Amino acid sequence: MARDGALYVCQSCGSSQNKWAGQCPGCGGWNCLVEELTSRPPGALAPSKATKMRGLNFETLESETPSPIRIATGIEEFDRVCGGGIVPGSAILVGGDPGVGKSTLMLQVVAAAAMRGANCAYISGEEAVEQIRSRAARMGLAAAPVKLAAETALREILDGLKREKFDLVVIDSIQTLWSDAHEAGPGSVTQVRSCAGELVRQAKKGGAAVILVGHVTKDGQIAGPRVVEHMVDAVLSFEGERGYPFRILRGAKNRFGATDEIGVFEMGDSGLREVRNPSALFLGEGGARAAGSVVFAGIEGSRPVLVEFQALVAPSAYGTPRRAVVGWDSGRLAMVLAVLESRCGLGFGNRDVYLNVAGGLRVSEPAADLAAAAALASSALDVALPQDCVVFGEVSLSGDVRPVSRMEARLKEAAKLGFSRALGPCGPEGSGNIAVSRLADAVRRIGEEAWT
Ligand code: TYD
Ligand code: MG
């Protein structure tokens, strides 16, 4: 029997039940319901005050000092993803796989902000102060006036933050914090939710921006911290493929900026280095391109970026051919394959299909359809595309190639990197550009070896 006011909260999906059960009715997980007390004892409530209303038009009351618009760290790749710097009093969740470099990035961010005069604190529940210091020294940040603490008890952190006015506070990580108001262990949904809630409330009240670091599980979901997503103003994910030094910071939610911006970094011996021109990085090796390799002229956020799409179409040894894709959507791959089969006469029925986006980038633009289709056709026909050609365009189910946004910008970036031709939808005319309105025309052009 549940006690009065007790709720059982699933630690993996966050759904709550009145009764304990071995299996969560919400997500089907086993042994993940944990009791959580919801009602406070009578008399424990603080007396309430009427909420204060303010004008939308930035009028300030006498009791308030106008706040600076944004804290720019000077790390441009980070500032841009935040929408031009960190908004004072905002809460940001930074998620990523363990070891991807979240702590490294956060240390660089607080150090950079501190060097520009912001009062910054870095609170780690994972490392000792000495460890953080020695890492900072190795990264050349020893001179930055950042305040450090190694602490996991929420109440002590909150007391510490009340004592001094901070502009930016990093909590690394939210999964290590615990509040003695709950019995659940650190990292549980109850703890993560309540600790994040308290910190966000404190941030809004005290004016300090709070960055919460959260670890992600294998399936790409921010475990535990997922329940925090709705509380924070921005969710940034820090991604990187194993074996590549490149790291991409991506906005998943941002109340103060666009979410399609990416920041590109390279992990080196002394921390993360900004990559201002990511095209060169995602292009793979230079030199002659093999069949199946196509350069896509894409747009990531506000920037044009060239990316290499690699496809391999090979006879299948098994009854059910394989379809594997890295860096692109598998549903989109199935669609492009179906259009190539039914509108262009290319058969993939008994062939394995592999598609890879070089450099560990994940592309989500529809404009990549034609690049993927061209890579697949190029591999299937065993014909390489000309070395100086980029590809972009959206492909519809009817086999049409549709115009995409910002074609001029794509062509300009391509020209800057020595690509003088483009295969794409009708649009801006340029010398040597091949405009196609049907996917079948594009495939026919690729098949005509004469054009190379
Ligand atoms: P870290 O920031 O601790 O990852 P996270 O906080 O996301 O778990 O980064 C750990 C990895 O980064 C580790 O494998 C070592 C590497 N690294 C470098 O290559 N160079 C550096 O200067 C630093 C600080 C870390
Ligand atoms: Mg860390």
XYZ file of C-alpha atoms and ligand atoms in Angstrom:
478
model
C 0.000 0.000 0.000
C 1.202 3.465 -0.810
C 1.499 5.808 2.095
C -0.374 9.087 1.988
C 1.354 11.454 -0.401
C 3.811 8.852 -1.655
C 4.405 8.492 -5.344
C 6.497 5.963 -7.218
C 8.602 7.619 -9.891
C 10.229 5.702 -12.718
C 13.971 6.393 -12.793
C 14.246 5.914 -16.514
C 11.169 7.586 -18.030
C 10.049 9.848 -15.184
C 6.407 8.676 -15.146
C 4.804 8.471 -11.712
C 2.507 5.777 -10.282
C 0.400 5.525 -7.149
C 1.422 1.934 -6.543
C 4.780 0.249 -6.607
C 5.230 -2.297 -9.379
C 8.137 -4.410 -10.564
C 7.693 -3.142 -14.085
C 7.082 0.480 -15.020
C 3.753 0.767 -16.889
C 5.154 3.825 -18.670
C 8.284 2.484 -20.328
C 8.243 -1.236 -19.529
C 11.556 -1.060 -17.634
C 12.076 -3.334 -14.637
C 12.885 -2.338 -11.053
C 12.962 1.336 -11.815
C 10.114 2.671 -9.642
C 11.358 4.525 -6.566
C 9.225 6.005 -3.839
C 9.123 9.777 -3.642
C 7.348 11.749 -0.924
C 5.349 14.562 -2.405
C 3.390 16.261 0.352
C 5.105 18.397 2.956
C 4.199 18.134 6.601
C 1.701 20.820 7.698
C 3.388 24.001 8.888
C 6.472 23.446 6.711
C 5.244 25.843 4.050
C 6.736 29.320 3.973
C 4.263 32.217 4.014
C 3.572 33.349 0.477
C 3.929 36.832 -1.012
C 2.003 38.162 -3.986
C 4.020 37.824 -7.169
C 5.440 41.054 -8.595
C 4.544 42.082 -12.153
C 6.958 43.898 -14.440
C 6.810 45.536 -17.841
C 7.819 43.625 -20.959
C 9.524 46.732 -22.358
C 12.613 46.480 -20.146
C 11.430 49.136 -17.726
C 13.352 48.551 -14.525
C 11.953 48.934 -11.060
C 13.903 50.994 -8.531
C 14.974 47.837 -6.743
C 16.533 46.349 -9.885
C 19.731 47.136 -11.667
C 19.535 46.623 -15.396
C 21.429 43.459 -16.300
C 24.028 43.247 -19.042
C 22.590 41.733 -22.187
C 24.877 38.707 -22.629
C 28.097 37.262 -21.259
C 30.313 36.690 -24.281
C 33.156 34.296 -23.562
C 35.121 35.148 -26.680
C 35.082 31.460 -27.638
C 33.137 32.207 -30.800
C 32.103 28.649 -31.558
C 30.483 28.468 -28.129
C 28.974 31.952 -28.103
C 27.323 31.438 -31.464
C 25.607 28.214 -30.383
C 24.311 30.042 -27.304
C 22.838 32.693 -29.584
C 25.594 35.270 -29.094
C 26.737 34.651 -25.536
C 25.214 33.457 -22.300
C 22.114 35.281 -21.094
C 22.468 36.311 -17.421
C 20.147 34.337 -15.166
C 19.606 31.632 -17.746
C 20.077 27.907 -17.279
C 21.834 25.785 -19.877
C 22.113 22.011 -19.971
C 25.195 20.651 -21.743
C 24.854 16.944 -22.498
C 27.259 14.488 -24.046
C 28.868 11.067 -23.778
C 31.274 10.534 -20.912
C 34.757 11.462 -22.116
C 33.624 13.580 -25.064
C 35.141 16.705 -23.479
C 32.328 18.446 -21.596
C 34.470 19.244 -18.557
C 37.256 20.478 -20.804
C 34.910 22.775 -22.715
C 33.274 24.097 -19.540
C 36.621 24.843 -17.933
C 37.633 26.786 -21.039
C 34.303 28.621 -21.067
C 34.470 29.726 -17.423
C 38.130 30.651 -17.779
C 37.425 32.749 -20.869
C 34.431 34.464 -19.238
C 36.475 35.109 -16.069
C 39.301 36.628 -18.082
C 36.722 39.064 -19.476
C 35.726 40.156 -16.003
C 32.776 37.880 -15.187
C 32.685 36.369 -11.708
C 32.687 32.649 -12.433
C 32.477 29.495 -10.356
C 33.239 25.955 -11.454
C 31.759 23.346 -9.144
C 32.797 19.784 -9.789
C 31.317 16.695 -8.248
C 33.642 14.464 -10.217
C 37.120 15.809 -9.682
C 39.108 17.222 -6.782
C 40.156 20.877 -6.835
C 43.792 19.863 -7.330
C 42.889 17.796 -10.369
C 40.990 20.680 -11.923
C 43.892 23.035 -11.195
C 46.448 20.791 -12.801
C 44.246 20.319 -15.856
C 43.745 24.074 -16.108
C 47.507 24.584 -15.857
C 48.092 22.100 -18.668
C 45.543 23.941 -20.797
C 47.218 27.293 -20.094
C 44.285 28.633 -18.083
C 45.984 28.870 -14.703
C 45.810 32.671 -14.649
C 42.023 32.854 -15.047
C 40.318 34.102 -11.860
C 37.810 31.217 -11.650
C 36.502 30.061 -8.273
C 36.675 26.312 -7.844
C 34.835 23.914 -5.564
C 34.633 20.148 -5.355
C 31.208 19.580 -3.854
C 28.196 17.334 -4.333
C 25.849 18.436 -1.542
C 23.221 20.697 -3.036
C 22.515 22.653 0.141
C 26.161 23.588 0.580
C 26.427 24.630 -3.050
C 23.331 26.812 -2.780
C 24.629 28.428 0.424
C 27.961 29.087 -1.253
C 26.260 30.671 -4.245
C 24.131 32.915 -2.039
C 27.169 34.309 -0.286
C 28.619 35.937 -3.370
C 27.213 37.401 -6.571
C 28.276 35.226 -9.487
C 27.722 35.850 -13.169
C 28.275 32.289 -14.329
C 28.224 29.001 -12.442
C 29.082 25.614 -13.952
C 27.887 22.446 -12.229
C 29.814 19.395 -13.440
C 27.826 17.199 -13.405
C 24.178 17.320 -12.414
C 24.230 13.522 -11.893
C 26.692 13.780 -9.012
C 24.613 16.215 -6.942
C 22.409 15.109 -4.114
C 19.925 16.853 -1.927
C 19.282 15.512 1.575
C 15.581 16.260 1.099
C 15.301 12.998 -0.832
C 16.336 9.468 -0.089
C 17.027 8.489 -3.671
C 20.701 8.220 -4.669
C 22.643 10.757 -6.763
C 21.855 10.446 -10.455
C 18.293 9.246 -9.852
C 15.491 11.117 -11.575
C 14.230 12.458 -8.254
C 17.630 13.865 -7.293
C 18.485 15.233 -10.713
C 15.106 16.904 -11.039
C 15.090 18.441 -7.612
C 18.747 19.580 -7.671
C 18.359 21.094 -11.141
C 15.109 22.764 -10.101
C 16.731 24.372 -7.048
C 19.747 25.550 -9.041
C 17.632 26.992 -11.839
C 15.438 28.801 -9.310
C 18.511 30.208 -7.639
C 19.887 31.306 -11.009
C 16.702 33.155 -11.925
C 16.629 34.856 -8.550
C 20.295 35.693 -8.152
C 21.007 36.596 -11.767
C 23.829 34.103 -12.267
C 23.712 31.993 -15.400
C 23.949 28.300 -14.576
C 25.404 25.652 -16.858
C 24.503 22.107 -15.871
C 26.630 19.334 -17.331
C 24.867 16.003 -17.892
C 26.084 12.618 -19.074
C 24.207 10.854 -21.818
C 23.388 7.156 -22.083
C 24.254 4.903 -25.018
C 20.961 5.493 -26.817
C 21.745 9.180 -27.127
C 19.169 10.297 -24.592
C 20.238 12.509 -21.759
C 19.509 10.051 -18.962
C 18.134 11.582 -15.833
C 18.970 15.051 -17.157
C 16.273 14.452 -19.792
C 13.750 15.341 -17.101
C 15.589 18.649 -16.736
C 15.220 19.698 -20.360
C 11.965 21.550 -19.816
C 13.375 23.481 -16.825
C 16.343 24.972 -18.630
C 16.466 27.717 -21.250
C 18.869 25.954 -23.565
C 19.957 22.379 -24.179
C 23.278 21.950 -25.953
C 24.687 18.589 -26.910
C 28.378 18.007 -27.277
C 29.061 15.266 -29.785
C 32.043 13.496 -31.224
C 32.748 10.232 -32.945
C 35.194 7.899 -31.297
C 38.531 8.056 -33.073
C 37.991 11.562 -34.480
C 39.441 14.604 -32.707
C 36.485 16.716 -33.843
C 33.761 17.761 -31.443
C 30.520 19.439 -32.365
C 28.432 21.546 -30.020
C 24.842 21.614 -31.196
C 21.818 23.480 -29.881
C 18.832 21.203 -29.259
C 16.701 23.848 -27.607
C 17.389 27.521 -27.090
C 15.029 30.161 -25.782
C 17.552 32.857 -26.709
C 18.801 31.815 -30.119
C 18.553 29.518 -33.125
C 18.857 25.786 -32.562
C 20.451 24.871 -35.846
C 23.820 26.464 -35.083
C 26.848 24.261 -34.553
C 30.178 25.006 -32.955
C 33.123 22.959 -34.158
C 36.135 22.140 -31.990
C 39.178 19.958 -32.236
C 40.479 18.148 -29.152
C 44.215 18.589 -28.767
C 46.905 18.308 -26.103
C 45.940 21.572 -24.502
C 42.193 21.345 -24.631
C 39.674 22.207 -27.312
C 40.661 24.395 -30.217
C 38.057 26.290 -32.220
C 37.675 25.280 -35.844
C 36.676 28.388 -37.777
C 36.555 26.774 -41.204
C 34.991 23.347 -40.743
C 34.668 22.602 -44.474
C 38.303 21.653 -44.830
C 37.901 19.312 -41.900
C 34.826 17.419 -43.118
C 36.101 16.964 -46.656
C 38.206 13.919 -45.943
C 41.492 13.592 -47.798
C 42.083 15.694 -50.881
C 43.112 14.273 -54.204
C 41.061 12.337 -56.716
C 37.684 11.179 -55.494
C 36.699 7.540 -55.811
C 33.347 6.323 -57.066
C 30.783 6.770 -54.306
C 32.371 9.908 -52.864
C 30.422 13.144 -53.269
C 30.973 16.586 -51.750
C 27.777 18.060 -50.341
C 27.474 21.833 -50.091
C 25.459 22.130 -46.889
C 24.386 24.806 -44.444
C 24.844 24.281 -40.709
C 23.079 27.031 -38.824
C 24.254 30.266 -40.356
C 27.353 28.809 -41.992
C 27.882 26.994 -45.275
C 29.859 23.786 -44.719
C 31.170 21.312 -47.265
C 30.878 17.672 -46.238
C 31.904 14.474 -47.953
C 29.239 11.782 -48.439
C 30.658 8.299 -49.015
C 28.539 5.451 -50.351
C 29.333 1.822 -51.033
C 26.935 -0.394 -52.963
C 28.128 -3.997 -53.027
C 26.596 -7.392 -53.885
C 24.981 -8.869 -50.813
C 26.124 -12.185 -49.412
C 22.927 -12.629 -47.416
C 19.262 -13.068 -48.221
C 18.387 -9.719 -46.652
C 20.712 -6.999 -47.906
C 22.213 -4.637 -45.336
C 21.510 -0.930 -45.132
C 23.866 0.912 -42.812
C 24.143 4.656 -42.433
C 26.359 6.863 -40.262
C 25.754 10.600 -39.962
C 22.475 10.682 -41.881
C 18.896 9.606 -41.277
C 18.166 5.955 -42.100
C 14.557 6.760 -43.038
C 15.817 9.312 -45.536
C 18.238 6.725 -46.957
C 15.348 4.273 -47.474
C 13.402 6.998 -49.258
C 16.261 7.965 -51.562
C 16.908 4.293 -52.378
C 13.232 3.803 -53.230
C 13.222 6.849 -55.511
C 16.451 5.696 -57.216
C 14.884 2.264 -57.793
C 11.480 3.326 -59.015
C 12.303 6.551 -60.891
C 15.838 5.998 -62.130
C 15.992 2.267 -62.816
C 18.836 1.547 -60.380
C 18.374 -1.768 -58.550
C 19.450 -2.219 -54.905
C 17.349 -5.327 -54.191
C 20.231 -7.754 -53.711
C 22.950 -5.287 -52.822
C 24.270 -4.034 -49.492
C 24.194 -0.266 -49.126
C 26.506 1.700 -46.814
C 26.414 5.469 -46.456
C 28.808 7.489 -44.332
C 29.203 11.205 -43.662
C 32.929 11.923 -43.260
C 34.408 13.649 -40.220
C 31.745 12.502 -37.750
C 29.195 15.185 -38.655
C 25.459 14.463 -38.535
C 23.622 16.025 -41.446
C 19.892 16.639 -41.131
C 19.174 19.023 -44.007
C 16.817 17.818 -46.760
C 19.249 19.491 -49.178
C 21.549 16.487 -48.645
C 19.133 14.169 -50.489
C 20.715 14.726 -53.874
C 24.242 14.358 -52.474
C 23.330 11.002 -50.926
C 21.552 9.913 -54.120
C 24.549 10.973 -56.222
C 26.949 9.080 -53.946
C 24.778 5.953 -54.168
C 24.404 6.231 -57.947
C 28.129 6.909 -58.343
C 28.995 3.775 -56.379
C 26.311 1.643 -58.056
C 27.468 2.704 -61.538
C 31.139 2.725 -60.493
C 31.696 6.186 -61.954
C 33.452 8.923 -59.977
C 32.083 12.452 -60.023
C 34.366 15.229 -61.261
C 36.771 16.333 -58.572
C 35.674 19.968 -58.697
C 31.939 19.324 -58.309
C 29.671 19.821 -55.283
C 26.116 18.488 -55.019
C 22.991 19.699 -53.215
C 19.208 19.533 -53.666
C 16.107 18.087 -52.105
C 14.620 14.973 -53.718
C 10.878 14.381 -53.662
C 9.111 11.024 -53.832
C 8.062 11.821 -57.381
C 11.733 12.011 -58.355
C 11.885 15.802 -58.686
C 14.932 17.757 -57.552
C 13.728 20.767 -55.586
C 15.506 24.064 -54.967
C 16.916 24.559 -51.468
C 17.667 27.569 -49.317
C 20.745 29.764 -49.663
C 22.090 28.346 -52.897
C 24.326 31.385 -53.479
C 26.034 30.895 -50.121
C 26.620 27.205 -50.846
C 28.162 27.959 -54.227
C 30.346 30.693 -52.754
C 31.761 28.402 -50.051
C 32.355 25.710 -52.688
C 34.197 28.175 -54.931
C 36.327 29.290 -51.979
C 37.552 25.710 -51.549
C 38.266 25.178 -55.228
C 35.007 23.558 -56.353
C 34.015 25.312 -59.543
C 30.949 23.266 -60.485
C 27.724 22.229 -58.828
C 25.186 19.553 -59.586
C 21.898 20.724 -58.179
C 18.448 22.169 -58.714
C 17.883 24.982 -61.198
C 18.882 28.188 -59.529
C 21.768 30.590 -59.718
C 23.493 30.113 -63.026
C 27.218 29.685 -62.925
C 29.783 28.524 -65.404
C 29.828 24.765 -65.531
C 26.944 24.283 -63.074
C 24.677 21.416 -64.004
C 21.066 22.204 -63.213
C 18.732 19.234 -62.979
C 15.044 19.165 -62.185
C 14.676 15.353 -62.100
C 16.762 12.837 -60.152
C 16.815 10.624 -63.260
C 18.622 13.427 -65.161
C 21.230 13.677 -62.403
C 21.791 9.908 -62.469
C 22.062 9.981 -66.262
C 24.703 12.739 -66.058
C 26.677 10.759 -63.484
C 26.510 7.686 -65.746
C 27.922 9.643 -68.707
C 31.586 9.296 -67.968
C 32.288 11.890 -70.655
C 31.450 14.778 -68.345
C 34.337 14.054 -66.007
P 36.535 15.477 -20.336
O 36.378 16.929 -20.529
O 36.962 15.024 -18.995
O 35.211 14.682 -20.753
P 33.758 14.659 -20.065
O 33.707 15.723 -19.037
O 32.811 14.882 -21.218
O 33.578 13.298 -19.502
O 37.540 15.002 -21.450
C 38.134 13.805 -21.348
C 38.875 13.411 -22.610
O 39.464 14.489 -23.276
C 39.948 12.483 -22.198
O 39.780 11.293 -22.929
C 41.218 13.167 -22.516
C 40.839 14.207 -23.503
N 41.620 15.450 -23.364
C 42.547 15.773 -24.336
O 42.746 15.036 -25.305
N 43.271 16.941 -24.221
C 43.085 17.790 -23.173
O 43.750 18.834 -23.115
C 42.127 17.437 -22.191
C 41.914 18.338 -21.008
C 41.411 16.274 -22.318
Mg 33.634 15.476 -16.983
